[in-house]
mmCIF file of C-alpha atoms and ligand atoms in Angstrom:
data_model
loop_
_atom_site.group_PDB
_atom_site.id
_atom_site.type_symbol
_atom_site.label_atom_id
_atom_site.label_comp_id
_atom_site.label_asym_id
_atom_site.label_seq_id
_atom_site.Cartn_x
_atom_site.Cartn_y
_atom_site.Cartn_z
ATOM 1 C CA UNK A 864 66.279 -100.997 141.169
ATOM 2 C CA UNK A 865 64.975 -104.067 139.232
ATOM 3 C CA UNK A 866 61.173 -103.918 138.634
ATOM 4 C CA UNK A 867 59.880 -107.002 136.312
ATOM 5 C CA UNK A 868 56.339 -107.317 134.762
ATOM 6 C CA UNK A 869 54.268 -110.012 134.351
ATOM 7 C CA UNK A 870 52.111 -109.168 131.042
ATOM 8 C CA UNK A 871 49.937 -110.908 128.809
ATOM 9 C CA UNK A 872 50.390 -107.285 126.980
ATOM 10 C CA UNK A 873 54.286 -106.869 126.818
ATOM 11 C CA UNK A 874 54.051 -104.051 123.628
ATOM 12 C CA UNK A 875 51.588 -101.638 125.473
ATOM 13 C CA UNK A 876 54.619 -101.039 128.000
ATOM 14 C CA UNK A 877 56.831 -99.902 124.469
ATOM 15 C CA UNK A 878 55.635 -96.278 124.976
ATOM 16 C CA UNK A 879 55.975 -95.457 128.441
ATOM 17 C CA UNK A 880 59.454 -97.064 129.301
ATOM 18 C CA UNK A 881 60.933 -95.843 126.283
ATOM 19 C CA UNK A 882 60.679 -92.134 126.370
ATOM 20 C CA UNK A 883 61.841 -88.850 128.977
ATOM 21 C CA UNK A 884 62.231 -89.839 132.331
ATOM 22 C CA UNK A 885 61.904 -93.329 132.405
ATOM 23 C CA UNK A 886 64.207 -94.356 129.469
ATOM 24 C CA UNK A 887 66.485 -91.710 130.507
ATOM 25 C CA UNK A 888 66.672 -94.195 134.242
ATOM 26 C CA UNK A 889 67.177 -97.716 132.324
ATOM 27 C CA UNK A 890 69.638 -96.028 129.761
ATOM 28 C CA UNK A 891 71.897 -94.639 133.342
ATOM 29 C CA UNK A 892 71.234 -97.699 134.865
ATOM 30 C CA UNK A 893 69.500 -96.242 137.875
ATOM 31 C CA UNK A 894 66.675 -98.856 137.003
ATOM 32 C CA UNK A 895 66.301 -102.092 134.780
ATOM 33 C CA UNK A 896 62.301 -102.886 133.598
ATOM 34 C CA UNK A 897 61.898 -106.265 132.477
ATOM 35 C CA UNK A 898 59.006 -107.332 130.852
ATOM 36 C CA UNK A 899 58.066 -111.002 131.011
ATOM 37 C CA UNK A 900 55.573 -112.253 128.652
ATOM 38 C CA UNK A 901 53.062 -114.722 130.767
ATOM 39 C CA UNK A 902 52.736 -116.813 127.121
ATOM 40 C CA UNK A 903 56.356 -117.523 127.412
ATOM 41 C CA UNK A 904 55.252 -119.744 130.284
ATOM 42 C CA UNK A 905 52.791 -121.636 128.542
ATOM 43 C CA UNK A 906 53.040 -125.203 127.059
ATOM 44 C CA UNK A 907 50.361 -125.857 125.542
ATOM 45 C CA UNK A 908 49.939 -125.158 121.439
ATOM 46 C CA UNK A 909 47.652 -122.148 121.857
ATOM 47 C CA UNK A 910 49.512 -120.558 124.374
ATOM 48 C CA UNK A 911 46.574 -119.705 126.717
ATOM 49 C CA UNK A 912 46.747 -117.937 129.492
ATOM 50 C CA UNK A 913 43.231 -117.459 130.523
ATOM 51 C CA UNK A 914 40.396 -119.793 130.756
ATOM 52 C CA UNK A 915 36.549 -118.858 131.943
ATOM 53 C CA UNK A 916 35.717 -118.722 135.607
ATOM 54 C CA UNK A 917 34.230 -121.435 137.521
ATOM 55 C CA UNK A 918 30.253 -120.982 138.326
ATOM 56 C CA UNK A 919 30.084 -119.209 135.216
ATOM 57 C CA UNK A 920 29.773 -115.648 134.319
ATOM 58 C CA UNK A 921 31.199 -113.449 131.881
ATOM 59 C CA UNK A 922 35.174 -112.309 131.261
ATOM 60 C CA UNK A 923 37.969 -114.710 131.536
ATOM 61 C CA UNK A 924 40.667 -115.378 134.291
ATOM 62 C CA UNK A 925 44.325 -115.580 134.057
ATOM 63 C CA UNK A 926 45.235 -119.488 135.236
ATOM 64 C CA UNK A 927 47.584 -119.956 137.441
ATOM 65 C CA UNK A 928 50.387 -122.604 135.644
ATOM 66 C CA UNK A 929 51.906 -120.111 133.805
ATOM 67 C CA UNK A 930 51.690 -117.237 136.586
ATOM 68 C CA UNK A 931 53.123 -119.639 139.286
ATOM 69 C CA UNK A 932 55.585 -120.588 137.241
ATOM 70 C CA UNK A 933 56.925 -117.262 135.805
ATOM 71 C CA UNK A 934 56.659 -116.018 139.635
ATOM 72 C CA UNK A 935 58.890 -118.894 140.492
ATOM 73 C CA UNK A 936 61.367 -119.070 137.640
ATOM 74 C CA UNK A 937 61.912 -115.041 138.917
ATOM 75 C CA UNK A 938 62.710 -115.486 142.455
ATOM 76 C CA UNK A 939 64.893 -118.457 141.885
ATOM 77 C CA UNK A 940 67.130 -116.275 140.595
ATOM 78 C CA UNK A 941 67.314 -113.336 143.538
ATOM 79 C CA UNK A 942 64.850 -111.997 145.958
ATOM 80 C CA UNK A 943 62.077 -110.153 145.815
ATOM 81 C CA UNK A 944 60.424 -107.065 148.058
ATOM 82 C CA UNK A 945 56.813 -107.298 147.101
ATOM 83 C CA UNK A 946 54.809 -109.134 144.203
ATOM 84 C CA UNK A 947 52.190 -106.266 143.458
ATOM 85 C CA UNK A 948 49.354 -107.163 141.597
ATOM 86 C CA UNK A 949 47.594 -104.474 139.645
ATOM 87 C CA UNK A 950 43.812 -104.789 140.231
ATOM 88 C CA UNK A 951 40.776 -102.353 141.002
ATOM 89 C CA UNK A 952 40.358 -103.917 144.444
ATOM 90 C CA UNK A 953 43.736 -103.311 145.671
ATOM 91 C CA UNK A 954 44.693 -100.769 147.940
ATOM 92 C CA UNK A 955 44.864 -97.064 146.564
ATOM 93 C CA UNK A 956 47.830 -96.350 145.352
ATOM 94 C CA UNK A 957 49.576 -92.508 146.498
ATOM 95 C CA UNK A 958 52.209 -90.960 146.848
ATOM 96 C CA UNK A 959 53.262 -92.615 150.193
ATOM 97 C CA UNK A 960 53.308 -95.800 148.746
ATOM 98 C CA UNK A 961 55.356 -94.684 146.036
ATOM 99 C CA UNK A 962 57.974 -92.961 148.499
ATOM 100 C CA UNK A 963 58.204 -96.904 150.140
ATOM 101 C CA UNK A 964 58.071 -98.555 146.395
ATOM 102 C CA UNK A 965 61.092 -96.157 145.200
ATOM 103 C CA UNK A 966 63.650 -97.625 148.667
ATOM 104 C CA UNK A 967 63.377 -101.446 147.348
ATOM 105 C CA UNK A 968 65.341 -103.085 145.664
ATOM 106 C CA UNK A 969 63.682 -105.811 143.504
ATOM 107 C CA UNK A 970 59.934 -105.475 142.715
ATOM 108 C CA UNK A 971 57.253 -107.869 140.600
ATOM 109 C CA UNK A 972 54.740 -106.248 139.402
ATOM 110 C CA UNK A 973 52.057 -108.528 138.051
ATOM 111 C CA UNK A 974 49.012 -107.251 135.798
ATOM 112 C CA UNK A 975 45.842 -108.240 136.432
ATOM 113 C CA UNK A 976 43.440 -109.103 133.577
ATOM 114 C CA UNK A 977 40.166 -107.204 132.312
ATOM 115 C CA UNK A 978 37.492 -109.617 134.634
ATOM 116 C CA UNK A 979 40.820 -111.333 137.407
ATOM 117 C CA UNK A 980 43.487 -113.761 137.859
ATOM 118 C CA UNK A 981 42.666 -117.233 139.912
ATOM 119 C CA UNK A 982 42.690 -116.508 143.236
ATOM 120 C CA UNK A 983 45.460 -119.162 143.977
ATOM 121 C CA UNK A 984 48.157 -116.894 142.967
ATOM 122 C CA UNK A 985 46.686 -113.782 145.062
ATOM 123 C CA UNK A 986 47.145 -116.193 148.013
ATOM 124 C CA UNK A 987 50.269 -117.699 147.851
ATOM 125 C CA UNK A 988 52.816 -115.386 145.382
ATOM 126 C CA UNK A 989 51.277 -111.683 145.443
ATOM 127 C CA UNK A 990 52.371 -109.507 148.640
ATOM 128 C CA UNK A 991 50.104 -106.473 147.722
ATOM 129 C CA UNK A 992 47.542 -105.308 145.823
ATOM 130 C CA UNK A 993 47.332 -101.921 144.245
ATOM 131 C CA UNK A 994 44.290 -99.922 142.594
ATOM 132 C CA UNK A 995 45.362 -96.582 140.639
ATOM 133 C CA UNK A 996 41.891 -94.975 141.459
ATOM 134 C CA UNK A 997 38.525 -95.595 142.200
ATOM 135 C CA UNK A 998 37.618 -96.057 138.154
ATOM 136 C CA UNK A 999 38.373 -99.560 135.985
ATOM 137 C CA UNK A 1000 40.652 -100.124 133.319
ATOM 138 C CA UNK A 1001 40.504 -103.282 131.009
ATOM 139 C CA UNK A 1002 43.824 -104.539 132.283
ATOM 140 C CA UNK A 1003 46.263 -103.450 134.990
ATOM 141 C CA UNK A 1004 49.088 -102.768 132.366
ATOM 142 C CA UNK A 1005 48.521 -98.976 132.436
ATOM 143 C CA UNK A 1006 48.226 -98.912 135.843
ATOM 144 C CA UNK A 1007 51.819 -100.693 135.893
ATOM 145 C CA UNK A 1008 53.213 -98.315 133.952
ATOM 146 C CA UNK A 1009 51.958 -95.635 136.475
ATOM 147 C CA UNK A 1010 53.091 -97.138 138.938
ATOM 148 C CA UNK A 1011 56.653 -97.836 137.657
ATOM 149 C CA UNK A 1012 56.865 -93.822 136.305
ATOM 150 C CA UNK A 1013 55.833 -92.556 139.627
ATOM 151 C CA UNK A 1014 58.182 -94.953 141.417
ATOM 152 C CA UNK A 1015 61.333 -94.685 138.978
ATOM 153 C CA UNK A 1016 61.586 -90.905 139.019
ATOM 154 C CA UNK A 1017 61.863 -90.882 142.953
ATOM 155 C CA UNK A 1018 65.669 -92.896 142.843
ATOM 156 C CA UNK A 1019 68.354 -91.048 143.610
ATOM 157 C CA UNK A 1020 69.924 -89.567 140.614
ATOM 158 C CA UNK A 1021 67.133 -90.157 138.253
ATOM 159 C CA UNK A 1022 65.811 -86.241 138.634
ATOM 160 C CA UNK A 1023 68.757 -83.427 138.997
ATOM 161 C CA UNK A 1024 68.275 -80.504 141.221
ATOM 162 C CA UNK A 1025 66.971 -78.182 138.420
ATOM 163 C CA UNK A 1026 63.800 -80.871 137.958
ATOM 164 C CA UNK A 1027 62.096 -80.246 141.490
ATOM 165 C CA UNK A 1028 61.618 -83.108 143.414
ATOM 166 C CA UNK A 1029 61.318 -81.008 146.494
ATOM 167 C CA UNK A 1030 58.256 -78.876 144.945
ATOM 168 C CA UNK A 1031 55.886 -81.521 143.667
ATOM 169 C CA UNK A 1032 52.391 -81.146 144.427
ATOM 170 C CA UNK A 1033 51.860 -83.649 147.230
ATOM 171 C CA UNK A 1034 55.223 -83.552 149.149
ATOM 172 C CA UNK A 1035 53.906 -81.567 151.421
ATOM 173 C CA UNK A 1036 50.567 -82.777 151.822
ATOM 174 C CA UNK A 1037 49.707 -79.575 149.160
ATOM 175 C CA UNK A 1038 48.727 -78.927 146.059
ATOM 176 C CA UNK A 1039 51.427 -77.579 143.571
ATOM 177 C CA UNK A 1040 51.322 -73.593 143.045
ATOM 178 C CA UNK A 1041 50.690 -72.323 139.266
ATOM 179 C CA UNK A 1042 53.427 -71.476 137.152
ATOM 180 C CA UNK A 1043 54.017 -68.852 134.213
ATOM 181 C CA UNK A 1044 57.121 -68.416 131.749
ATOM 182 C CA UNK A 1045 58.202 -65.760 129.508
ATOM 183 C CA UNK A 1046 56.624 -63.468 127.842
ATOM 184 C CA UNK A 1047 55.256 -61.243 130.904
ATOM 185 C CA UNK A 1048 52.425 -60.408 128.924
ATOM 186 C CA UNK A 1049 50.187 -62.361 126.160
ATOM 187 C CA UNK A 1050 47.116 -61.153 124.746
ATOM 188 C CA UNK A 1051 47.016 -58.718 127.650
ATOM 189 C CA UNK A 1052 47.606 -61.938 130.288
ATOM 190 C CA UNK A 1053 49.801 -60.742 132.552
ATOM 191 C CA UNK A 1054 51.754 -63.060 134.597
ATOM 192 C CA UNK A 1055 51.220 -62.372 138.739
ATOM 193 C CA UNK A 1056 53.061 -59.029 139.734
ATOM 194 C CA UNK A 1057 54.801 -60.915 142.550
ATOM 195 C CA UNK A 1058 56.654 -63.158 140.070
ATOM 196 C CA UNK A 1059 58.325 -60.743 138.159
ATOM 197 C CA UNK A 1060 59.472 -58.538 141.244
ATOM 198 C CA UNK A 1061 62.595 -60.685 141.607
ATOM 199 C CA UNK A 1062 62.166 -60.750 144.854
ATOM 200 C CA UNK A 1063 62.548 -63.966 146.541
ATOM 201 C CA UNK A 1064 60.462 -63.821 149.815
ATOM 202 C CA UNK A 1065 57.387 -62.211 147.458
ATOM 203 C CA UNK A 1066 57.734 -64.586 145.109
ATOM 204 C CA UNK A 1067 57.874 -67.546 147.882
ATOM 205 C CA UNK A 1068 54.833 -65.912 150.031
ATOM 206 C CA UNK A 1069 53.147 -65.724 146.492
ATOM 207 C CA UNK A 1070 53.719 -69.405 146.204
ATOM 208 C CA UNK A 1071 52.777 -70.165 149.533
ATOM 209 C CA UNK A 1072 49.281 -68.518 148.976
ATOM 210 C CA UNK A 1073 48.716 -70.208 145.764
ATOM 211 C CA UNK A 1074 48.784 -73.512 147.171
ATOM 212 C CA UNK A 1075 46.852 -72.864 150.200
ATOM 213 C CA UNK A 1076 44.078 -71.500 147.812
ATOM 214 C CA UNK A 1077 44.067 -74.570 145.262
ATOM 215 C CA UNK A 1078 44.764 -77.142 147.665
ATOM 216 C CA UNK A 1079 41.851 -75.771 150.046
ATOM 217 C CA UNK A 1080 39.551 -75.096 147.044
ATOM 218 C CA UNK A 1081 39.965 -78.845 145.363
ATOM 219 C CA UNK A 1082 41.669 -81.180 148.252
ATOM 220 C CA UNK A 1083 40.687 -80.224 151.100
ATOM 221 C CA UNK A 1084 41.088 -83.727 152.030
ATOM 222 C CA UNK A 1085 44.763 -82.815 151.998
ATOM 223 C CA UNK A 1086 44.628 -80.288 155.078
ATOM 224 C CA UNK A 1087 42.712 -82.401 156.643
ATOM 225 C CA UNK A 1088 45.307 -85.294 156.322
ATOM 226 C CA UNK A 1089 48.349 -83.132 157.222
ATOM 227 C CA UNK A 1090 46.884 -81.551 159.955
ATOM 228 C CA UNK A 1091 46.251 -85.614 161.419
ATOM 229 C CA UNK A 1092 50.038 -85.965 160.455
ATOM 230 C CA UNK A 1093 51.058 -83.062 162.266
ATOM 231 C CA UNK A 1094 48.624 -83.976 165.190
ATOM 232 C CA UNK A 1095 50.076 -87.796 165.125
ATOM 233 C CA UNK A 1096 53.885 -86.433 165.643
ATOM 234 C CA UNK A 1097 53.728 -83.609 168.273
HETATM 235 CL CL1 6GU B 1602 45.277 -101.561 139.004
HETATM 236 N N1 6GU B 1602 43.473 -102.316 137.239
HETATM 237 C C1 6GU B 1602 42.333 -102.141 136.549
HETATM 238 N N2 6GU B 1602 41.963 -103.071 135.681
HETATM 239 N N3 6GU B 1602 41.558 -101.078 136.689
HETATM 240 C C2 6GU B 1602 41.967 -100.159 137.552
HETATM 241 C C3 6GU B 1602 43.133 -100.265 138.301
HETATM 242 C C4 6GU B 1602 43.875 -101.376 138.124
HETATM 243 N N4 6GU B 1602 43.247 -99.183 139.088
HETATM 244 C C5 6GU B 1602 42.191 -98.440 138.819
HETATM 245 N N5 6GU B 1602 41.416 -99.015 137.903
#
């Protein structure tokens, strides 16, 4: 997978493509991050790429020249799946969406500035619009970089069988269980009985409990949801 961002920001990216997970994917070259830096497609002296919004008001707006033409210089040279703008009115982003994000191919994902970008761009060039939660951040860059971790360590390849894919909260519409490692006691902690039995159907109903407790005490929203699921496909 290709994923290229369009940043007025490029070096707040430098931290979370270039460590664990995520470098570990670019460096076996399950995916390739671009960044593209929006002042590159400037021509004037100052290299603006914002301007203040017409009827007034405070923040300023991305313009479109050098946004239209990044966009375009891109998919002149191979096609993309979506252009995803990162903005606190887009859709809510989840783990669904990231399960269809991780099958494509080539993906733009284009970060929206602290007040917007001109609406001109949203119209013609983005194909979705993502929110990371129902809270604002004063750009969309960490939201990209979300985005891009969540979506990079679904590829095949990218997480072995010993870094459970299969268990992460959310896969099946339920919170993660806890988990303990050694030693079976601290400061008189001791870790669940059921764990340490070595017994692989206690340990599993254990589990299975665990997550039916936290996921009805804090998400119930959850149950609710897979219940609709299951409802939907019978
Ligand atoms: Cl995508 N952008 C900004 N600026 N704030 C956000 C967000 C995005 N998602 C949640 N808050």
């Amino acid at each position: 997978m290709r994923i290229d961002v369009i940043t007025g920001h490029p070096p707040l990216f430098a931290g979370p493509l270039s460590e664990s997970i995520v470098k570990r994917a670019q460096e076996g070259g399950y995916a390739q991050i671009v960044l593209n830096d929006i002042r590159d497609y400037t021509h004037d002296k100052h290299r603006t790429i914002d301007d203040t919004p017409y009827g007034g008001g405070a923040g300023m707006i991305l313009k479109p020249e050098p946004l239209f033409e990044c966009i375009e210089t891109l998919q002149r040279e191979r096609s993309y799946d979506e252009v995803i703008l990162t903005t606190p009115t887009g859709q809510v982003y989840d783990q669904s969406l990231c399960k269809r994000l991780s099958m494509h191919e080539n993906l733009i994902i284009l970060c929206g500035h602290y007040k917007g970008i001109d609406q001109r761009v949203v119209d013609e060039l983005v194909t979705m619009e993502l929110s990371i939660g129902d809270y604002v951040l004063t750009g969309g860059e960490l939201a990209a970089a979300v985005i891009i971790d969540s979506v990079v360590r679904l590829i095949p390849g990218v997480i072995g069988d010993g870094e459970s894919l299969l268990s992460d909260s959310f896969m099946d519409g339920e919170l993660d269980c806890p988990y303990y490692t050694r030693p079976p006691e601290y400061r008189g902690l001791r870790v669940p009985e059921d764990l340490l039995s070595g017994d692989h159907k206690r340990v599993e109903a254990w589990r299975r409990r665990a997550s039916d407790r936290l996921t009805r005490e804090r998400r119930p929203d959850l149950l609710d949801e897979a219940s609709r699921r299951r409802k939907k496909n019978d």
